[in-house]
Amino acid sequence: MTDRALIARIDHFVLTVASIDATCAFYGRVLGMETVTFAGGRKALAFGHQKINLHEVGREFEPKAQRPTSGSGDFCLISDTPLDAIIAHLHAQDVAIELGPVDRTGAMGPLRSVYFRDPDGNLVEVSNQTAVP
């Protein structure tokens, strides 16, 4: 074993959702993510060099989490768009801000964050890096 991390980056993670169509519409409208279709008609939300794979409750793909549940996600996304513009866009899209802007600590240093929920109740944090790593 090495003293370095064996993982370089996140490729994708999975959200279990009540409605894949509603989730794709929300993330496309609110965060500009692209809906992509891949193997077997599965759907994902693509952005940057990552994606969020979507599983519908009761129709999950194997293998899956031990107890997949809609609304149990809590994750942070980094944006280069100024947080004030993100907040204005969230307001324009009638997305309620749960918390923020607030200072947080991310994987690469200080963040300024805003929190809101998607249609399933997942907690979405969108942040600006406030110091150059």
mmCIF file with all atom_site columns, C-alpha atoms in Angstrom:
data_model
loop_
_atom_site.group_PDB
_atom_site.id
_atom_site.type_symbol
_atom_site.label_atom_id
_atom_site.label_alt_id
_atom_site.label_comp_id
_atom_site.label_asym_id
_atom_site.label_entity_id
_atom_site.label_seq_id
_atom_site.pdbx_PDB_ins_code
_atom_site.Cartn_x
_atom_site.Cartn_y
_atom_site.Cartn_z
_atom_site.occupancy
_atom_site.B_iso_or_equiv
_atom_site.pdbx_formal_charge
_atom_site.auth_seq_id
_atom_site.auth_comp_id
_atom_site.auth_asym_id
_atom_site.auth_atom_id
_atom_site.pdbx_PDB_model_num
ATOM 1   C CA . MET A 1 1   ? 0.000   0.000  0.000   1.00 0.00 ? 1   MET A CA 1
ATOM 2   C CA . THR A 1 2   ? 1.136   3.537  -0.634  1.00 0.00 ? 2   THR A CA 1
ATOM 3   C CA . ASP A 1 3   ? 0.954   6.692  1.467   1.00 0.00 ? 3   ASP A CA 1
ATOM 4   C CA . ARG A 1 4   ? -0.841  8.454  -1.422  1.00 0.00 ? 4   ARG A CA 1
ATOM 5   C CA . ALA A 1 5   ? -4.551  8.343  -2.097  1.00 0.00 ? 5   ALA A CA 1
ATOM 6   C CA . LEU A 1 6   ? -5.378  5.632  -4.590  1.00 0.00 ? 6   LEU A CA 1
ATOM 7   C CA . ILE A 1 7   ? -8.260  7.642  -6.086  1.00 0.00 ? 7   ILE A CA 1
ATOM 8   C CA . ALA A 1 8   ? -7.721  10.541 -8.508  1.00 0.00 ? 8   ALA A CA 1
ATOM 9   C CA . ARG A 1 9   ? -11.269 11.903 -8.974  1.00 0.00 ? 9   ARG A CA 1
ATOM 10  C CA . ILE A 1 10  ? -14.974 11.145 -8.970  1.00 0.00 ? 10  ILE A CA 1
ATOM 11  C CA . ASP A 1 11  ? -16.322 9.861  -12.289 1.00 0.00 ? 11  ASP A CA 1
ATOM 12  C CA . HIS A 1 12  ? -19.975 9.544  -11.313 1.00 0.00 ? 12  HIS A CA 1
ATOM 13  C CA . PHE A 1 13  ? -22.325 8.876  -8.454  1.00 0.00 ? 13  PHE A CA 1
ATOM 14  C CA . VAL A 1 14  ? -25.895 7.590  -8.415  1.00 0.00 ? 14  VAL A CA 1
ATOM 15  C CA . LEU A 1 15  ? -29.050 9.308  -7.219  1.00 0.00 ? 15  LEU A CA 1
ATOM 16  C CA . THR A 1 16  ? -32.160 7.243  -6.636  1.00 0.00 ? 16  THR A CA 1
ATOM 17  C CA . VAL A 1 17  ? -35.129 9.411  -7.626  1.00 0.00 ? 17  VAL A CA 1
ATOM 18  C CA . ALA A 1 18  ? -38.917 9.220  -7.787  1.00 0.00 ? 18  ALA A CA 1
ATOM 19  C CA . SER A 1 19  ? -39.030 10.437 -11.411 1.00 0.00 ? 19  SER A CA 1
ATOM 20  C CA . ILE A 1 20  ? -36.094 10.407 -13.798 1.00 0.00 ? 20  ILE A CA 1
ATOM 21  C CA . ASP A 1 21  ? -37.924 12.806 -16.149 1.00 0.00 ? 21  ASP A CA 1
ATOM 22  C CA . ALA A 1 22  ? -38.604 15.340 -13.368 1.00 0.00 ? 22  ALA A CA 1
ATOM 23  C CA . THR A 1 23  ? -35.010 15.077 -12.137 1.00 0.00 ? 23  THR A CA 1
ATOM 24  C CA . CYS A 1 24  ? -33.571 15.610 -15.632 1.00 0.00 ? 24  CYS A CA 1
ATOM 25  C CA . ALA A 1 25  ? -35.852 18.600 -16.183 1.00 0.00 ? 25  ALA A CA 1
ATOM 26  C CA . PHE A 1 26  ? -34.888 20.168 -12.834 1.00 0.00 ? 26  PHE A CA 1
ATOM 27  C CA . TYR A 1 27  ? -31.117 19.743 -13.160 1.00 0.00 ? 27  TYR A CA 1
ATOM 28  C CA . GLY A 1 28  ? -31.211 20.885 -16.794 1.00 0.00 ? 28  GLY A CA 1
ATOM 29  C CA . ARG A 1 29  ? -33.253 24.010 -15.998 1.00 0.00 ? 29  ARG A CA 1
ATOM 30  C CA . VAL A 1 30  ? -31.595 24.903 -12.700 1.00 0.00 ? 30  VAL A CA 1
ATOM 31  C CA . LEU A 1 31  ? -27.950 23.858 -13.204 1.00 0.00 ? 31  LEU A CA 1
ATOM 32  C CA . GLY A 1 32  ? -27.618 23.511 -16.975 1.00 0.00 ? 32  GLY A CA 1
ATOM 33  C CA . MET A 1 33  ? -26.749 19.816 -16.802 1.00 0.00 ? 33  MET A CA 1
ATOM 34  C CA . GLU A 1 34  ? -27.172 17.751 -19.959 1.00 0.00 ? 34  GLU A CA 1
ATOM 35  C CA . THR A 1 35  ? -29.331 14.635 -19.923 1.00 0.00 ? 35  THR A CA 1
ATOM 36  C CA . VAL A 1 36  ? -27.490 11.766 -21.575 1.00 0.00 ? 36  VAL A CA 1
ATOM 37  C CA . THR A 1 37  ? -28.771 8.316  -22.429 1.00 0.00 ? 37  THR A CA 1
ATOM 38  C CA . PHE A 1 38  ? -26.403 5.365  -22.264 1.00 0.00 ? 38  PHE A CA 1
ATOM 39  C CA . ALA A 1 39  ? -26.419 1.536  -22.100 1.00 0.00 ? 39  ALA A CA 1
ATOM 40  C CA . GLY A 1 40  ? -29.915 0.073  -22.096 1.00 0.00 ? 40  GLY A CA 1
ATOM 41  C CA . GLY A 1 41  ? -31.672 3.450  -22.155 1.00 0.00 ? 41  GLY A CA 1
ATOM 42  C CA . ARG A 1 42  ? -30.309 4.507  -18.758 1.00 0.00 ? 42  ARG A CA 1
ATOM 43  C CA . LYS A 1 43  ? -30.192 8.243  -18.008 1.00 0.00 ? 43  LYS A CA 1
ATOM 44  C CA . ALA A 1 44  ? -27.554 10.450 -16.438 1.00 0.00 ? 44  ALA A CA 1
ATOM 45  C CA . LEU A 1 45  ? -26.901 14.130 -15.870 1.00 0.00 ? 45  LEU A CA 1
ATOM 46  C CA . ALA A 1 46  ? -23.597 15.189 -17.443 1.00 0.00 ? 46  ALA A CA 1
ATOM 47  C CA . PHE A 1 47  ? -21.498 18.209 -16.471 1.00 0.00 ? 47  PHE A CA 1
ATOM 48  C CA . GLY A 1 48  ? -17.782 18.885 -16.842 1.00 0.00 ? 48  GLY A CA 1
ATOM 49  C CA . HIS A 1 49  ? -15.961 15.549 -16.722 1.00 0.00 ? 49  HIS A CA 1
ATOM 50  C CA . GLN A 1 50  ? -18.506 13.926 -14.396 1.00 0.00 ? 50  GLN A CA 1
ATOM 51  C CA . LYS A 1 51  ? -22.029 12.604 -14.412 1.00 0.00 ? 51  LYS A CA 1
ATOM 52  C CA . ILE A 1 52  ? -24.804 11.675 -12.032 1.00 0.00 ? 52  ILE A CA 1
ATOM 53  C CA . ASN A 1 53  ? -26.402 8.361  -12.953 1.00 0.00 ? 53  ASN A CA 1
ATOM 54  C CA . LEU A 1 54  ? -30.105 8.128  -12.167 1.00 0.00 ? 54  LEU A CA 1
ATOM 55  C CA . HIS A 1 55  ? -31.990 5.145  -10.782 1.00 0.00 ? 55  HIS A CA 1
ATOM 56  C CA . GLU A 1 56  ? -35.744 5.261  -10.377 1.00 0.00 ? 56  GLU A CA 1
ATOM 57  C CA . VAL A 1 57  ? -37.141 4.022  -7.054  1.00 0.00 ? 57  VAL A CA 1
ATOM 58  C CA . GLY A 1 58  ? -38.094 0.365  -7.410  1.00 0.00 ? 58  GLY A CA 1
ATOM 59  C CA . ARG A 1 59  ? -36.354 0.088  -10.790 1.00 0.00 ? 59  ARG A CA 1
ATOM 60  C CA . GLU A 1 60  ? -32.714 0.378  -9.700  1.00 0.00 ? 60  GLU A CA 1
ATOM 61  C CA . PHE A 1 61  ? -29.904 -1.220 -11.680 1.00 0.00 ? 61  PHE A CA 1
ATOM 62  C CA . GLU A 1 62  ? -27.650 -3.881 -10.172 1.00 0.00 ? 62  GLU A CA 1
ATOM 63  C CA . PRO A 1 63  ? -25.450 -3.597 -8.347  1.00 0.00 ? 63  PRO A CA 1
ATOM 64  C CA . LYS A 1 64  ? -26.972 -0.841 -6.258  1.00 0.00 ? 64  LYS A CA 1
ATOM 65  C CA . ALA A 1 65  ? -26.759 0.688  -2.815  1.00 0.00 ? 65  ALA A CA 1
ATOM 66  C CA . GLN A 1 66  ? -27.956 -1.590 -0.047  1.00 0.00 ? 66  GLN A CA 1
ATOM 67  C CA . ARG A 1 67  ? -30.922 0.660  0.775   1.00 0.00 ? 67  ARG A CA 1
ATOM 68  C CA . PRO A 1 68  ? -31.512 3.013  -2.176  1.00 0.00 ? 68  PRO A CA 1
ATOM 69  C CA . THR A 1 69  ? -33.789 5.842  -1.103  1.00 0.00 ? 69  THR A CA 1
ATOM 70  C CA . SER A 1 70  ? -35.111 8.860  -2.926  1.00 0.00 ? 70  SER A CA 1
ATOM 71  C CA . GLY A 1 71  ? -34.052 12.109 -1.258  1.00 0.00 ? 71  GLY A CA 1
ATOM 72  C CA . SER A 1 72  ? -31.088 10.784 0.724   1.00 0.00 ? 72  SER A CA 1
ATOM 73  C CA . GLY A 1 73  ? -28.398 12.578 -1.311  1.00 0.00 ? 73  GLY A CA 1
ATOM 74  C CA . ASP A 1 74  ? -26.302 15.436 0.052   1.00 0.00 ? 74  ASP A CA 1
ATOM 75  C CA . PHE A 1 75  ? -23.522 16.680 -2.221  1.00 0.00 ? 75  PHE A CA 1
ATOM 76  C CA . CYS A 1 76  ? -21.486 19.728 -3.208  1.00 0.00 ? 76  CYS A CA 1
ATOM 77  C CA . LEU A 1 77  ? -20.880 21.004 -6.731  1.00 0.00 ? 77  LEU A CA 1
ATOM 78  C CA . ILE A 1 78  ? -18.205 23.599 -7.560  1.00 0.00 ? 78  ILE A CA 1
ATOM 79  C CA . SER A 1 79  ? -19.034 26.401 -9.991  1.00 0.00 ? 79  SER A CA 1
ATOM 80  C CA . ASP A 1 80  ? -16.933 29.076 -11.679 1.00 0.00 ? 80  ASP A CA 1
ATOM 81  C CA . THR A 1 81  ? -20.067 31.224 -12.022 1.00 0.00 ? 81  THR A CA 1
ATOM 82  C CA . PRO A 1 82  ? -20.114 33.888 -9.285  1.00 0.00 ? 82  PRO A CA 1
ATOM 83  C CA . LEU A 1 83  ? -22.341 32.857 -6.388  1.00 0.00 ? 83  LEU A CA 1
ATOM 84  C CA . ASP A 1 84  ? -24.420 36.057 -6.664  1.00 0.00 ? 84  ASP A CA 1
ATOM 85  C CA . ALA A 1 85  ? -25.345 35.081 -10.247 1.00 0.00 ? 85  ALA A CA 1
ATOM 86  C CA . ILE A 1 86  ? -26.193 31.541 -9.129  1.00 0.00 ? 86  ILE A CA 1
ATOM 87  C CA . ILE A 1 87  ? -28.440 32.890 -6.369  1.00 0.00 ? 87  ILE A CA 1
ATOM 88  C CA . ALA A 1 88  ? -30.187 35.239 -8.826  1.00 0.00 ? 88  ALA A CA 1
ATOM 89  C CA . HIS A 1 89  ? -30.705 32.312 -11.221 1.00 0.00 ? 89  HIS A CA 1
ATOM 90  C CA . LEU A 1 90  ? -32.106 30.105 -8.437  1.00 0.00 ? 90  LEU A CA 1
ATOM 91  C CA . HIS A 1 91  ? -34.575 32.864 -7.522  1.00 0.00 ? 91  HIS A CA 1
ATOM 92  C CA . ALA A 1 92  ? -35.552 33.273 -11.198 1.00 0.00 ? 92  ALA A CA 1
ATOM 93  C CA . GLN A 1 93  ? -36.204 29.511 -11.368 1.00 0.00 ? 93  GLN A CA 1
ATOM 94  C CA . ASP A 1 94  ? -38.346 29.629 -8.185  1.00 0.00 ? 94  ASP A CA 1
ATOM 95  C CA . VAL A 1 95  ? -35.878 27.408 -6.332  1.00 0.00 ? 95  VAL A CA 1
ATOM 96  C CA . ALA A 1 96  ? -35.964 28.098 -2.595  1.00 0.00 ? 96  ALA A CA 1
ATOM 97  C CA . ILE A 1 97  ? -32.571 28.639 -1.005  1.00 0.00 ? 97  ILE A CA 1
ATOM 98  C CA . GLU A 1 98  ? -32.338 26.640 2.185   1.00 0.00 ? 98  GLU A CA 1
ATOM 99  C CA . LEU A 1 99  ? -29.111 28.208 3.466   1.00 0.00 ? 99  LEU A CA 1
ATOM 100 C CA . GLY A 1 100 ? -26.543 30.646 2.245   1.00 0.00 ? 100 GLY A CA 1
ATOM 101 C CA . PRO A 1 101 ? -24.441 32.135 1.187   1.00 0.00 ? 101 PRO A CA 1
ATOM 102 C CA . VAL A 1 102 ? -22.212 30.670 3.896   1.00 0.00 ? 102 VAL A CA 1
ATOM 103 C CA . ASP A 1 103 ? -18.528 29.873 4.243   1.00 0.00 ? 103 ASP A CA 1
ATOM 104 C CA . ARG A 1 104 ? -17.565 26.205 4.163   1.00 0.00 ? 104 ARG A CA 1
ATOM 105 C CA . THR A 1 105 ? -14.448 24.072 3.742   1.00 0.00 ? 105 THR A CA 1
ATOM 106 C CA . GLY A 1 106 ? -14.159 21.925 0.633   1.00 0.00 ? 106 GLY A CA 1
ATOM 107 C CA . ALA A 1 107 ? -11.695 19.291 -0.485  1.00 0.00 ? 107 ALA A CA 1
ATOM 108 C CA . MET A 1 108 ? -9.321  21.932 -1.869  1.00 0.00 ? 108 MET A CA 1
ATOM 109 C CA . GLY A 1 109 ? -9.892  24.756 0.601   1.00 0.00 ? 109 GLY A CA 1
ATOM 110 C CA . PRO A 1 110 ? -12.374 27.493 1.487   1.00 0.00 ? 110 PRO A CA 1
ATOM 111 C CA . LEU A 1 111 ? -15.749 27.687 -0.250  1.00 0.00 ? 111 LEU A CA 1
ATOM 112 C CA . ARG A 1 112 ? -18.667 30.109 -0.348  1.00 0.00 ? 112 ARG A CA 1
ATOM 113 C CA . SER A 1 113 ? -21.834 28.017 -0.650  1.00 0.00 ? 113 SER A CA 1
ATOM 114 C CA . VAL A 1 114 ? -25.569 28.112 -1.181  1.00 0.00 ? 114 VAL A CA 1
ATOM 115 C CA . TYR A 1 115 ? -27.882 25.165 -0.414  1.00 0.00 ? 115 TYR A CA 1
ATOM 116 C CA . PHE A 1 116 ? -31.190 24.125 -1.989  1.00 0.00 ? 116 PHE A CA 1
ATOM 117 C CA . ARG A 1 117 ? -33.198 20.948 -2.565  1.00 0.00 ? 117 ARG A CA 1
ATOM 118 C CA . ASP A 1 118 ? -34.048 19.091 -5.739  1.00 0.00 ? 118 ASP A CA 1
ATOM 119 C CA . PRO A 1 119 ? -37.510 17.592 -6.418  1.00 0.00 ? 119 PRO A CA 1
ATOM 120 C CA . ASP A 1 120 ? -36.697 14.518 -4.278  1.00 0.00 ? 120 ASP A CA 1
ATOM 121 C CA . GLY A 1 121 ? -35.418 16.556 -1.339  1.00 0.00 ? 121 GLY A CA 1
ATOM 122 C CA . ASN A 1 122 ? -31.732 15.845 -1.977  1.00 0.00 ? 122 ASN A CA 1
ATOM 123 C CA . LEU A 1 123 ? -29.589 18.603 -0.497  1.00 0.00 ? 123 LEU A CA 1
ATOM 124 C CA . VAL A 1 124 ? -27.579 20.310 -3.247  1.00 0.00 ? 124 VAL A CA 1
ATOM 125 C CA . GLU A 1 125 ? -24.718 22.616 -2.306  1.00 0.00 ? 125 GLU A CA 1
ATOM 126 C CA . VAL A 1 126 ? -23.298 24.860 -5.040  1.00 0.00 ? 126 VAL A CA 1
ATOM 127 C CA . SER A 1 127 ? -20.052 26.585 -4.157  1.00 0.00 ? 127 SER A CA 1
ATOM 128 C CA . ASN A 1 128 ? -17.385 28.937 -5.361  1.00 0.00 ? 128 ASN A CA 1
ATOM 129 C CA . GLN A 1 129 ? -13.800 28.200 -4.401  1.00 0.00 ? 129 GLN A CA 1
ATOM 130 C CA . THR A 1 130 ? -12.725 31.293 -2.457  1.00 0.00 ? 130 THR A CA 1
ATOM 131 C CA . ALA A 1 131 ? -8.980  30.679 -2.465  1.00 0.00 ? 131 ALA A CA 1
ATOM 132 C CA . VAL A 1 132 ? -6.879  29.405 -5.350  1.00 0.00 ? 132 VAL A CA 1
ATOM 133 C CA . PRO A 1 133 ? -5.684  25.891 -4.517  1.00 0.00 ? 133 PRO A CA 1
#
